[in-house]
PDB file of C-alpha atoms in Angstrom:
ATOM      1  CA  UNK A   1      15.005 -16.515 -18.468  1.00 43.00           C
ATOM      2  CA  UNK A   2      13.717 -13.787 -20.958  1.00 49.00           C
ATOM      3  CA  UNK A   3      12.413 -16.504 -23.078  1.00 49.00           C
ATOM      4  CA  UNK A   4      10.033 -17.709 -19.844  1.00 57.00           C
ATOM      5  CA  UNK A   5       9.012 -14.175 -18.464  1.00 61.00           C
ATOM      6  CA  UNK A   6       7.184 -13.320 -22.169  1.00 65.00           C
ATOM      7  CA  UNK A   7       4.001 -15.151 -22.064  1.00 73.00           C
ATOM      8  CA  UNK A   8       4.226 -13.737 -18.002  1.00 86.00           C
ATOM      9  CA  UNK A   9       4.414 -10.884 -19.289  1.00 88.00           C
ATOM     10  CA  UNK A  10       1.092 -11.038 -21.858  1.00 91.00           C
ATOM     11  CA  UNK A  11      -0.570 -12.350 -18.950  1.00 94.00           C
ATOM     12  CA  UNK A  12       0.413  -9.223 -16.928  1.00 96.00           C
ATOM     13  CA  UNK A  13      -1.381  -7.014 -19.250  1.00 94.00           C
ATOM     14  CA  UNK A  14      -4.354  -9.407 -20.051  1.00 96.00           C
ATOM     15  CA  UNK A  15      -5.555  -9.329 -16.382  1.00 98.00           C
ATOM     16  CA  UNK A  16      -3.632  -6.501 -14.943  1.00 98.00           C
ATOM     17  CA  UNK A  17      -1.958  -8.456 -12.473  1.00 98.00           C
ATOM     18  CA  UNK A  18       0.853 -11.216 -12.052  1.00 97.00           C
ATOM     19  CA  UNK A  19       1.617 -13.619  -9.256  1.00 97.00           C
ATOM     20  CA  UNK A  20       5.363 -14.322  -8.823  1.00 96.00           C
ATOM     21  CA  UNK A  21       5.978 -17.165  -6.367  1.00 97.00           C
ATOM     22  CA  UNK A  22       9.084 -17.497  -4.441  1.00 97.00           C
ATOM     23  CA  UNK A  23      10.620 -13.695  -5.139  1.00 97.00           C
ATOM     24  CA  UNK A  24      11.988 -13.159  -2.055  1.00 98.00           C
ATOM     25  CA  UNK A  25      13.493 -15.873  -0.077  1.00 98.00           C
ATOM     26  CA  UNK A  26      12.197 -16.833   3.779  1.00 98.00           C
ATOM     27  CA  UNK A  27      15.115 -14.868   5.179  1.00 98.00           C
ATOM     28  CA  UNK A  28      14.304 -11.535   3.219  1.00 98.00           C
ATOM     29  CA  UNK A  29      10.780 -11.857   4.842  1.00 98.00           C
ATOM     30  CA  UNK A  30      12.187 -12.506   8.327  1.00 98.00           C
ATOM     31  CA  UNK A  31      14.133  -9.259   7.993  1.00 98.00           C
ATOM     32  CA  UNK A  32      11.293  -7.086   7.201  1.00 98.00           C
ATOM     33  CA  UNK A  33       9.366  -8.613   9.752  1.00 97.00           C
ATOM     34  CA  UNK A  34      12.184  -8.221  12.594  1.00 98.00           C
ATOM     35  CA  UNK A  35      12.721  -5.129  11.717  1.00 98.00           C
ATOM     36  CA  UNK A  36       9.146  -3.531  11.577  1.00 97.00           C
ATOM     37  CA  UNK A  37       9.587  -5.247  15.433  1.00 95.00           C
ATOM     38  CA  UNK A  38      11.885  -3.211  16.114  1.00 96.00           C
ATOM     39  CA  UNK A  39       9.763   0.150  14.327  1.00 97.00           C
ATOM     40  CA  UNK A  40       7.031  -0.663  16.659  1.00 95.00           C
ATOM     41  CA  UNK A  41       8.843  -0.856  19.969  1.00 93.00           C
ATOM     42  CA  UNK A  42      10.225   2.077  19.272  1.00 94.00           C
ATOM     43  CA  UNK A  43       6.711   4.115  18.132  1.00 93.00           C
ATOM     44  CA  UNK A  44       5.565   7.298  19.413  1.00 89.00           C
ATOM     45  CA  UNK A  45       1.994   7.151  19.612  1.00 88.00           C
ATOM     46  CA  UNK A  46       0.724  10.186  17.583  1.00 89.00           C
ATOM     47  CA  UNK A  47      -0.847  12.842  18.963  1.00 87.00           C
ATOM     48  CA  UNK A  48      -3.924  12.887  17.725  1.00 87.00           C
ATOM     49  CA  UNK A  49      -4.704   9.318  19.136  1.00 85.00           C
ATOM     50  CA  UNK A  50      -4.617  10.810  22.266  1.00 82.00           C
ATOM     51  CA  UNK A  51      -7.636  13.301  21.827  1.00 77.00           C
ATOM     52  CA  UNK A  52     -10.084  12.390  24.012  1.00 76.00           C
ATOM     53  CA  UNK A  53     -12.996  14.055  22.370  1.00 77.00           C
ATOM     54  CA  UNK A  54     -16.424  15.151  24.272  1.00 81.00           C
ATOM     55  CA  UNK A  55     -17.162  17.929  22.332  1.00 87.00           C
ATOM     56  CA  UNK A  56     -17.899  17.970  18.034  1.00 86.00           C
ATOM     57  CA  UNK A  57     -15.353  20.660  18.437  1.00 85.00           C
ATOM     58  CA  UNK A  58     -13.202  18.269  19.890  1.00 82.00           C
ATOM     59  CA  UNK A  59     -14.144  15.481  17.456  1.00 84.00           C
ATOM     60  CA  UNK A  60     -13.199  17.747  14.234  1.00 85.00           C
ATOM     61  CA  UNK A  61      -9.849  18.580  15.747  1.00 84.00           C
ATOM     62  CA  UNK A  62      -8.864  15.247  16.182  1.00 84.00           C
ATOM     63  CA  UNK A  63     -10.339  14.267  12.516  1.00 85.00           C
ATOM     64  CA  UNK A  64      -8.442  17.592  11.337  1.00 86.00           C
ATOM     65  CA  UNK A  65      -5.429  15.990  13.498  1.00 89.00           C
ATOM     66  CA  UNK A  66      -5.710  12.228  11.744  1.00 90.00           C
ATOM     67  CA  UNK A  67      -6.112  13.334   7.921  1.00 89.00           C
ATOM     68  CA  UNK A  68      -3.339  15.919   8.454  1.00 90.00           C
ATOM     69  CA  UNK A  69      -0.940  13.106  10.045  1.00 93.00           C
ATOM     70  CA  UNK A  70      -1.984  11.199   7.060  1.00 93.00           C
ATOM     71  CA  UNK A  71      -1.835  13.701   4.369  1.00 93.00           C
ATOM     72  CA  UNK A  72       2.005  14.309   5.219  1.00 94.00           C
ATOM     73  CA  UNK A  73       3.123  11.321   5.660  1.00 95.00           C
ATOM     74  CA  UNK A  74       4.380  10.915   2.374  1.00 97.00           C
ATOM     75  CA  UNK A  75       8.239  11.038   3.295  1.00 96.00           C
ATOM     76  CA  UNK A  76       7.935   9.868   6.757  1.00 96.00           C
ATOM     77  CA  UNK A  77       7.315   6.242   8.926  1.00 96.00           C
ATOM     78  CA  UNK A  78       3.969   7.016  10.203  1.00 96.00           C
ATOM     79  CA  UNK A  79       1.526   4.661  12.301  1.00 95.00           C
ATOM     80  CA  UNK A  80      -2.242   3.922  10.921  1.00 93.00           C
ATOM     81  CA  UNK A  81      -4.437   2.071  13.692  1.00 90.00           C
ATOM     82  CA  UNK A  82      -6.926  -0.473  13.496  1.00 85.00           C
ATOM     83  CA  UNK A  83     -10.358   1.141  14.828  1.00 83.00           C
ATOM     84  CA  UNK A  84     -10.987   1.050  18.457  1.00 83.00           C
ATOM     85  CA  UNK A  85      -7.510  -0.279  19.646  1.00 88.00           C
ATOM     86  CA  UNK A  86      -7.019   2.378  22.316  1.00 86.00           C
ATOM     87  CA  UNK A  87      -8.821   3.876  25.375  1.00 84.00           C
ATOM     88  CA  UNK A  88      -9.484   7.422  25.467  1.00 76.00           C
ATOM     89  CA  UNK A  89      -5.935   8.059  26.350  1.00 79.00           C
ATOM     90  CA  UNK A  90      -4.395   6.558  23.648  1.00 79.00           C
ATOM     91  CA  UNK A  91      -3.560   3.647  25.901  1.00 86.00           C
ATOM     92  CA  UNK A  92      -3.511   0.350  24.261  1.00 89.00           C
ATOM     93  CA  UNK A  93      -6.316  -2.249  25.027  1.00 91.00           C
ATOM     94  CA  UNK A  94      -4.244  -5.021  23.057  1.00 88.00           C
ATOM     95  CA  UNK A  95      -0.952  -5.559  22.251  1.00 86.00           C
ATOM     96  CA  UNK A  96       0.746  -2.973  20.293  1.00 84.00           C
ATOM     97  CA  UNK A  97       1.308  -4.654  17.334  1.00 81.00           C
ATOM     98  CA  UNK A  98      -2.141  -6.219  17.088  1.00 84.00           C
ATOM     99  CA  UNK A  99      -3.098  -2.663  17.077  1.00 89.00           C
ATOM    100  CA  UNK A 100      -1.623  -1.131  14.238  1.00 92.00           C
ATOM    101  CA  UNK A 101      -3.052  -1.449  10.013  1.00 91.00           C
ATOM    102  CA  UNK A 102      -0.194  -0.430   8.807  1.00 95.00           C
ATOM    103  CA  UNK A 103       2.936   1.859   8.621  1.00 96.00           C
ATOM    104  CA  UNK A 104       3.629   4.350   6.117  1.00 97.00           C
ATOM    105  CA  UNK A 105       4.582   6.130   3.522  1.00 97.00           C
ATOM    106  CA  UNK A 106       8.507   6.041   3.178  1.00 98.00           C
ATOM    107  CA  UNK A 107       9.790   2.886   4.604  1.00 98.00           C
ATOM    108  CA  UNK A 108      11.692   2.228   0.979  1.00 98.00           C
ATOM    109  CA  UNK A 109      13.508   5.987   1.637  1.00 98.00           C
ATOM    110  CA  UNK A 110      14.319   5.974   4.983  1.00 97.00           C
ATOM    111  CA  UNK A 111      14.437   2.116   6.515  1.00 98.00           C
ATOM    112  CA  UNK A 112      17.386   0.492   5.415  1.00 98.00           C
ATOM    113  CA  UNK A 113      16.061  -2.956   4.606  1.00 98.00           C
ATOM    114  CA  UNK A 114      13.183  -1.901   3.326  1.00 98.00           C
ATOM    115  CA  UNK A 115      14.984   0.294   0.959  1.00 98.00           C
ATOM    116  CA  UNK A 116      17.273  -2.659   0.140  1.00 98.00           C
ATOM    117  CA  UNK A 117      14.484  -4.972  -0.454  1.00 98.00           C
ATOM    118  CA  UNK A 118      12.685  -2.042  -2.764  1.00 98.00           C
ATOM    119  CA  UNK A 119      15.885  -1.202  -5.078  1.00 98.00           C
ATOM    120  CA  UNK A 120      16.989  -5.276  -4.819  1.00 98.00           C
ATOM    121  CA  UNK A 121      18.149  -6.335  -8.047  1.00 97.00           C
ATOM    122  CA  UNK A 122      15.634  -8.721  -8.901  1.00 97.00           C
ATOM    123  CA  UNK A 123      12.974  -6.546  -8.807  1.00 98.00           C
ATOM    124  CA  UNK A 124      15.086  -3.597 -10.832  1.00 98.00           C
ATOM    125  CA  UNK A 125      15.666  -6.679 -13.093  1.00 96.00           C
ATOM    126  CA  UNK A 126      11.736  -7.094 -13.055  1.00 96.00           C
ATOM    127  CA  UNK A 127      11.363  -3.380 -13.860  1.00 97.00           C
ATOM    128  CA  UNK A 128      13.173  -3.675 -16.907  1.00 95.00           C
ATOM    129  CA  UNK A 129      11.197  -6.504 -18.285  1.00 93.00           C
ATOM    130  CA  UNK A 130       8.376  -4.465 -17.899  1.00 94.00           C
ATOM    131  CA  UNK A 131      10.085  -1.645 -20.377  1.00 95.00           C
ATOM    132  CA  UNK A 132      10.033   0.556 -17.139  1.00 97.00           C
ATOM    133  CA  UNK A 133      12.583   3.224 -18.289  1.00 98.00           C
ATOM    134  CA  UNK A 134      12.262   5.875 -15.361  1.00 98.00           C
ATOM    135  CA  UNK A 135      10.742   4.231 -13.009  1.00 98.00           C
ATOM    136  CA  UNK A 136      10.163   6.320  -9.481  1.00 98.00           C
ATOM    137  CA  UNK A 137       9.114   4.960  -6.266  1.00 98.00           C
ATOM    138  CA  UNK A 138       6.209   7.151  -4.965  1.00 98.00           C
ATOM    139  CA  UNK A 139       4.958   5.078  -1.419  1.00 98.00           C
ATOM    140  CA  UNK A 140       5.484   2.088   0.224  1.00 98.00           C
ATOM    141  CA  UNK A 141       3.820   0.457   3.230  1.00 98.00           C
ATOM    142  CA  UNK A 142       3.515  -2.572   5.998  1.00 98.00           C
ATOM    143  CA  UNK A 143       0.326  -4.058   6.235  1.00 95.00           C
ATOM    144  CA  UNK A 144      -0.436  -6.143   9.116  1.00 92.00           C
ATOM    145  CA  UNK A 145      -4.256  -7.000   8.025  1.00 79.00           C
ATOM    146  CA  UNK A 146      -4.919  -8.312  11.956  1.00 73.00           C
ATOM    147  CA  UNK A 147      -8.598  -8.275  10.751  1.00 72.00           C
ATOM    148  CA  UNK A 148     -10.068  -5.405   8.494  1.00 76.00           C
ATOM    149  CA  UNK A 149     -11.564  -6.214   5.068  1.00 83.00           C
ATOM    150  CA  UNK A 150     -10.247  -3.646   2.426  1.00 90.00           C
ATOM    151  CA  UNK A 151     -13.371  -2.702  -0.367  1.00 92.00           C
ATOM    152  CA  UNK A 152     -12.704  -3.357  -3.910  1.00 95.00           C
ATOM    153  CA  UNK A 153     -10.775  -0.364  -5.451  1.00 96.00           C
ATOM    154  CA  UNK A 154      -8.048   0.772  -8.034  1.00 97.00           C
ATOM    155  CA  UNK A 155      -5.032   2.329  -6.368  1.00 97.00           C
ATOM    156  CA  UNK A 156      -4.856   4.797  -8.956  1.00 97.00           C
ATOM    157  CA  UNK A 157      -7.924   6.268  -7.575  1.00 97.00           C
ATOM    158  CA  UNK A 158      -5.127   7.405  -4.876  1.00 97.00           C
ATOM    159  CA  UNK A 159      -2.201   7.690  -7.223  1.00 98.00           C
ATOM    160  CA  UNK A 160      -3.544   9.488 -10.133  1.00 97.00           C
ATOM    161  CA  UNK A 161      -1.301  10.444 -12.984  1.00 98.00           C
ATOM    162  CA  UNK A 162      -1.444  12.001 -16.692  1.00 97.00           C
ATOM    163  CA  UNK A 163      -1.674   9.444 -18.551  1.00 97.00           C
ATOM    164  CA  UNK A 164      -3.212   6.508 -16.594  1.00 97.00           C
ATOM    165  CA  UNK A 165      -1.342   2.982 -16.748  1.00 97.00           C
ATOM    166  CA  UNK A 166       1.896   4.403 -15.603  1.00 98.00           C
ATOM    167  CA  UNK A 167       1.375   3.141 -11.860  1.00 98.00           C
ATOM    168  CA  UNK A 168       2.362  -0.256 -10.529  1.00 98.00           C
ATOM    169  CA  UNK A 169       1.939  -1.757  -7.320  1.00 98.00           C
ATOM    170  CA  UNK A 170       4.057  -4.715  -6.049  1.00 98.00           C
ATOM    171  CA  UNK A 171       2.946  -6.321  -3.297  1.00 98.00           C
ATOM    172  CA  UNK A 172       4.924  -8.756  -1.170  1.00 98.00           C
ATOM    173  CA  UNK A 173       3.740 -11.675   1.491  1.00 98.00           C
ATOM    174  CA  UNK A 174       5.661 -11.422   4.170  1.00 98.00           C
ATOM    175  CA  UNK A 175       3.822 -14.815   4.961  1.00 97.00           C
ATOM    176  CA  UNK A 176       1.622 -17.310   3.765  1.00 97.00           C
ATOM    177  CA  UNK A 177      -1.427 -15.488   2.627  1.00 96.00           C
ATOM    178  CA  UNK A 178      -4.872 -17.684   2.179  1.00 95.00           C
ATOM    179  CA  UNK A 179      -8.606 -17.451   1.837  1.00 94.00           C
ATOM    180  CA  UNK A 180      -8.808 -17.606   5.546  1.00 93.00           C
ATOM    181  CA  UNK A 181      -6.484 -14.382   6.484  1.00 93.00           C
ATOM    182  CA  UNK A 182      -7.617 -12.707   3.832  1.00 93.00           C
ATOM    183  CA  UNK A 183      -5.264 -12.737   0.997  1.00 96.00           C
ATOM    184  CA  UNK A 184      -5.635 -10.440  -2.521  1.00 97.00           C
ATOM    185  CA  UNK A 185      -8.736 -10.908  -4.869  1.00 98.00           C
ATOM    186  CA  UNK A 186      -8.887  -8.934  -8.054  1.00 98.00           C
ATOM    187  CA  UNK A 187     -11.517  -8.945 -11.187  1.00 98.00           C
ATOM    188  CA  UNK A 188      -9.425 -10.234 -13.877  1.00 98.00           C
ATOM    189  CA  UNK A 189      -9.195  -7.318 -17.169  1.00 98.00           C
ATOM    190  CA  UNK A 190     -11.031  -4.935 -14.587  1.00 97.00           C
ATOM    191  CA  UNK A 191      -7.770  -2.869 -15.860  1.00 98.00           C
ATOM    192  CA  UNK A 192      -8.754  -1.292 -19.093  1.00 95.00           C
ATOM    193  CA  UNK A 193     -11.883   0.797 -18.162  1.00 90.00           C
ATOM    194  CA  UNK A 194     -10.170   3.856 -16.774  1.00 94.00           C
ATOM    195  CA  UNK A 195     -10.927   4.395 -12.865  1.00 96.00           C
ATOM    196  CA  UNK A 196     -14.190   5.495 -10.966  1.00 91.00           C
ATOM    197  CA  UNK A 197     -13.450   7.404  -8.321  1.00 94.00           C
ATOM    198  CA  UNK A 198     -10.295  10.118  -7.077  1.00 96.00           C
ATOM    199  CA  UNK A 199      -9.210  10.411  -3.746  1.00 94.00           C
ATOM    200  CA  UNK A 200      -7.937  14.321  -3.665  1.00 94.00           C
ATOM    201  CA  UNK A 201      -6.721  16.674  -1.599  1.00 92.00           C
ATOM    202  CA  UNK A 202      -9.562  18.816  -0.134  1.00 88.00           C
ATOM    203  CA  UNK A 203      -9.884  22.749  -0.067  1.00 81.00           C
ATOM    204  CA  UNK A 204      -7.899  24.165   2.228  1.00 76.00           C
ATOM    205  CA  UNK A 205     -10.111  25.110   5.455  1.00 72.00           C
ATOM    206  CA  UNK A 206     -12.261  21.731   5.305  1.00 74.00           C
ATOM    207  CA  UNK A 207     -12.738  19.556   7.840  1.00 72.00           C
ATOM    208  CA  UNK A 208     -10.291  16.495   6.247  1.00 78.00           C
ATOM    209  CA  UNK A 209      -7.591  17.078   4.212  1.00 88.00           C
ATOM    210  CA  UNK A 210      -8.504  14.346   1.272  1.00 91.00           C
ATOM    211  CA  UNK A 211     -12.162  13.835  -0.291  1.00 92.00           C
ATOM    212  CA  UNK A 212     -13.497  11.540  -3.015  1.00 92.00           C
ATOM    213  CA  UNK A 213     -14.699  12.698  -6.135  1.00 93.00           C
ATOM    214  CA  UNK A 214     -16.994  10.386  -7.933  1.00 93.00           C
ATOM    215  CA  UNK A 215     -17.791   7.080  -6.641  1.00 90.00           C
ATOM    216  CA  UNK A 216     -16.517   2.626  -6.853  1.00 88.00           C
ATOM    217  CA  UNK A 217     -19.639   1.292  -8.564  1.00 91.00           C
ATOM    218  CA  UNK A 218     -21.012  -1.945  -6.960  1.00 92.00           C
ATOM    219  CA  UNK A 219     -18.935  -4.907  -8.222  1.00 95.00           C
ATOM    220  CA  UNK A 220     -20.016  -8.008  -8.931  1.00 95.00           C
ATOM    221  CA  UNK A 221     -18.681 -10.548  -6.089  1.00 94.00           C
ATOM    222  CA  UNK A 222     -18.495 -13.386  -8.563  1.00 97.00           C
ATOM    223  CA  UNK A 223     -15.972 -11.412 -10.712  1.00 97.00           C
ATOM    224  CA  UNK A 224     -13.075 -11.609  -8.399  1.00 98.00           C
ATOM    225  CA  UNK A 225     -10.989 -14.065  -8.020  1.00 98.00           C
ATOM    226  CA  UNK A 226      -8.612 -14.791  -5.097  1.00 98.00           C
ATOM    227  CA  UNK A 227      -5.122 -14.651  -5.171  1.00 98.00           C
ATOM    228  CA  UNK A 228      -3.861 -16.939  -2.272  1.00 98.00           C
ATOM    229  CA  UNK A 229       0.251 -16.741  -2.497  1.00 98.00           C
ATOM    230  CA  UNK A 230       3.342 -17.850  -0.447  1.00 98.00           C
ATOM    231  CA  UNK A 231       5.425 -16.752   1.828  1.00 98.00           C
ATOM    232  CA  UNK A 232       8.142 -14.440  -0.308  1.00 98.00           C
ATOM    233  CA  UNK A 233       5.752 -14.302  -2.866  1.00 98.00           C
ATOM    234  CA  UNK A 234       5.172 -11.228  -5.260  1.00 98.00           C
ATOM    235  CA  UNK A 235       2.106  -9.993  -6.808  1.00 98.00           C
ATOM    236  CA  UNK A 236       2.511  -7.395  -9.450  1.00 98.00           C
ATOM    237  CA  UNK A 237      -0.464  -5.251  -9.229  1.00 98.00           C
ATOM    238  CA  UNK A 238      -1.769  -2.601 -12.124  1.00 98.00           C
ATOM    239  CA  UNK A 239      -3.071   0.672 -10.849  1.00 98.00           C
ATOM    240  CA  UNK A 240      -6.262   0.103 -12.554  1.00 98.00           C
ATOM    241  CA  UNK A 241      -6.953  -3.156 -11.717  1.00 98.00           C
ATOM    242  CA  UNK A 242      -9.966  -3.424  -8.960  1.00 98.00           C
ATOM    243  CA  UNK A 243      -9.003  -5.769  -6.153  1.00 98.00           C
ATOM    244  CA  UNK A 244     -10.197  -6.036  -2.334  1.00 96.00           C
ATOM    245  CA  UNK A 245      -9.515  -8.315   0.217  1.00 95.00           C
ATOM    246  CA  UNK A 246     -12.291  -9.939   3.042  1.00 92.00           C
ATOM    247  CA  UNK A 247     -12.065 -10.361   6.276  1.00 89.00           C
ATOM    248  CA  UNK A 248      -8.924 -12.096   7.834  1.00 89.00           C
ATOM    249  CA  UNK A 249     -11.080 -14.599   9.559  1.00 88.00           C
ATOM    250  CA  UNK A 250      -7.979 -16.804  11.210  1.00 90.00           C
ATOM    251  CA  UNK A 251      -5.744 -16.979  13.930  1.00 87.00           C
ATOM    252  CA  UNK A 252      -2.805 -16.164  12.232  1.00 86.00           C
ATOM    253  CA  UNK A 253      -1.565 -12.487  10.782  1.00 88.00           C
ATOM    254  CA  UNK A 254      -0.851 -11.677   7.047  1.00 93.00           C
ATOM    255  CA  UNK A 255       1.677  -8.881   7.241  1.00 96.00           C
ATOM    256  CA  UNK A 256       2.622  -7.843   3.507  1.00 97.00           C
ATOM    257  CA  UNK A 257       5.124  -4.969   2.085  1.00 98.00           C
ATOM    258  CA  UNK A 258       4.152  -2.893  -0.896  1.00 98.00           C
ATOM    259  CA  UNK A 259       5.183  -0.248  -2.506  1.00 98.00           C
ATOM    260  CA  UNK A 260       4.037   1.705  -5.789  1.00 98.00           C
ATOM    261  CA  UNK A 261       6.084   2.648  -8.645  1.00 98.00           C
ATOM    262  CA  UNK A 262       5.406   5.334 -11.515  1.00 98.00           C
ATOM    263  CA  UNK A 263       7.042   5.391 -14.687  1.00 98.00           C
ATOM    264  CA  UNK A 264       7.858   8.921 -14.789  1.00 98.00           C
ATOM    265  CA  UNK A 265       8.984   9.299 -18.492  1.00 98.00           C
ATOM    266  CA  UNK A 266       6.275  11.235 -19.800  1.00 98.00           C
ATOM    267  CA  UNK A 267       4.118  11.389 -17.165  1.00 98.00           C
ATOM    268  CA  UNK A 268       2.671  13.844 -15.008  1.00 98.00           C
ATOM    269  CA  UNK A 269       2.058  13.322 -11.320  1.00 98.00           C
ATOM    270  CA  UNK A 270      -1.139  14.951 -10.548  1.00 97.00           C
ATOM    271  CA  UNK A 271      -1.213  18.045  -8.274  1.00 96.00           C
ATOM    272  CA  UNK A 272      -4.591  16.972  -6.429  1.00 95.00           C
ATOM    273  CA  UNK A 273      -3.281  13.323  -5.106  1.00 97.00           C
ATOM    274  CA  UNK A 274      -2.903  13.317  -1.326  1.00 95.00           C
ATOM    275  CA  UNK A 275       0.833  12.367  -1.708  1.00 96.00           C
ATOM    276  CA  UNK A 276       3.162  15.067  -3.189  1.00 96.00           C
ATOM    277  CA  UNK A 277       7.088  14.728  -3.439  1.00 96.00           C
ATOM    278  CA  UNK A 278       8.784  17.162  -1.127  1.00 95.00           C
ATOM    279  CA  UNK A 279      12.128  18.677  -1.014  1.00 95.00           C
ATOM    280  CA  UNK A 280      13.346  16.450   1.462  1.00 93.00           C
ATOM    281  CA  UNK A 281      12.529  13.380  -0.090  1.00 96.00           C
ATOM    282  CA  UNK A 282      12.007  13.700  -4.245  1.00 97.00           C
ATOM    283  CA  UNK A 283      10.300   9.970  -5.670  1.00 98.00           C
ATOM    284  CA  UNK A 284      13.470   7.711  -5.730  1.00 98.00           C
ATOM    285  CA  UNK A 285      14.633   6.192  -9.041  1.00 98.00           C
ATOM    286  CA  UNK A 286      13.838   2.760  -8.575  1.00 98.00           C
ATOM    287  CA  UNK A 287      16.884   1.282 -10.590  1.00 98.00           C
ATOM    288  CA  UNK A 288      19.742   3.296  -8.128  1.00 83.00           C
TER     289      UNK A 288
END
C-alpha cells in the first residue's frame, strides 16, 4: 500500500539502503538458480584463463587478456573466477561452479529470466515509488560468494555519473543470506558524503584497462551493520552508500542477483567508467 511504503521510503534515504523481505517468491529464486545451472554447463572457459604464464611478458598478456575480457563485458554473459580455481591449463581443480565469483554484465538483456525478473512488475512498481522517471538498467550480475570477502566500497565509485545519487543497486538473495555466509553490511547515512575513490578506464597502451583514482579511506568496523535477509529477499542499495561483506565462513553458498539502475533524466553517464553502452545493447528502460 502507498500509505505503508512512505515511512520505507524516509528510511531509504536516511540510511541509503532498504531491506525488502519476501520480494520474490521461492520459485522466482529457483529459476534463476536453475538457470545460471544451465549458463555454467554450457561455459566456455575464456581464453585468457588458459595462459600459462612463465615469463612477465607472459604474465602482462594474460593481465592485458583478463581486464580486457572484463572491460567489455558490459553487454555480454561473461565468467569472473574465484582466485586459484584452475591449473595452469585452465583445468578445473574443483567443481565448476564452486569455481566461479560471478557472471556478468548483461544477464537482464540477454537471459530471458533474468530479464523477466529485472523488468517484473513489482520492482517497475518499486521504481515508481522511488519517483524514478527514466530509469535505465546499466549492469547486472550473479554472485555466487563460495568464499571471498568483498572490502567496504560505494558502487558509484564504478558507476559514476553527473550528478551523483542517480544510481541504485538492488540486490536479490537467491537464498538465505546470514552472518555466517557472509551476507551485506553497510554504514548506515555513509550515503551523503560524496564518494572516495573512481574506478576508470586507463590510458590506452597500459598494462590494465581500468585504474583507481583516489583511494576508500579506512572505515571504522564498528560502523557497519549487517544486513542478514531471506531467501527472495530484496535489498535496495544507494550508490553511495559504503557496504562490504566478510568472509562466507559456512558450508553453504549465498548466490545473489543484482543489477544497477540509473535514472537517466538529467543525468550524464560518465565517459571514464569501465562500462559504456554500445550499439548493440543501449541501457534498457527499466519500466518496458
Amino acid at each position: 500500500s502507498g500509505e505503508e511504503q512512505l515511512p520505507r521510503l524516509f528510511q531509504f534515504h536516511k540510511d541509503g539502503f532498504l531491506v525488502l523481505e519476501q520480494f520474490f517468491s521461492a520459485e522466482e529464486c529457483d529459476s534463476m538458480r536453475k538457470q545460471i545451472q544451465r549458463i555454467v554447463a554450457e561455459m566456455e572457459v575464456p581464453p585468457h584463463c588458459r595462459i600459462t604464464f612463465s615469463t612477465r611478458q607472459e604474465e602482462q598478456l594474460q593481465q592485458q587478456g583478463s581486464s580486457d575480457y572484463f572491460v567489455t563485458s558490459g553487454d555480454k554473459i561473461r565468467f569472473f573466477f574465484e582466485k586459484g580455481v584452475m591449473d595452469e591449463k585452465g583445468n578445473f581443480l574443483i567443481p565448476k561452479e564452486k569455481s566461479i565469483s560471478k557472471i556478468g554484465h548483461a544477464l537482464h538483456a540477454y537471459d530471458p529470466v533474468f530479464k523477466q525478473i529485472t523488468h517484473s512488475p513489482k520492482v517497475q512498481e518499486l521504481g515508481r515509488k522511488l519517483g524514478l522517471e527514466r530509469p535505465v538498467v546499466v549492469q547486472s550480475m550473479y554472485i555466487f560468494k563460495s568464499l571471498l570477502a568483498v572490502t567496504p566500497h560505494q558502487d558509484a565509485s564504478f558507476l559514476h555519473t553527473e550528478p551523483l545519487g542517480r544510481i541504485l543497486g538492488f540486490w536479490i538473495a537467491l537464498e538465505d543470506a546470514t552472518q555466517e555466509n557472509g551476507c551485506l553490511w553497510f554504514i548506515p547515512g555513509s550515503h551523503t558524503n560524496g564518494i572516495n575513490r573512481r574506478m576508470v578506464r586507463a590510458a590506452s597502451g597500459a598494462s590494465t584497462c581500468v585504474e583507481f583514482v583516489g583511494s576508500e579511506p579506512a572505515y571504522d568496523d564498528k560502523q557497519f551493520i549487517p544486513l542478514p535477509i531471506n531467501k527472495g529477499g530484496l535489498i535496495l542499495i544507494h550508490g553511495e552508500v559504503v557496504h562490504k561483506s566478510e568472509l562466507n565462513s559456512s558450508e553453504s553458498s549465498r548466490h545473489a542477483f543484482t543489477f544497477h539502475v540509473m535514472e537517466a533524466k538529467g543525468t550524464t553517464w560518465s565517459k571514464e567508467n569501465w562500462l559504456q553502452p554500445t550499439p548493440e545493447l543501449p541501457f534498457p528502460s527499466l519500466y518496458t
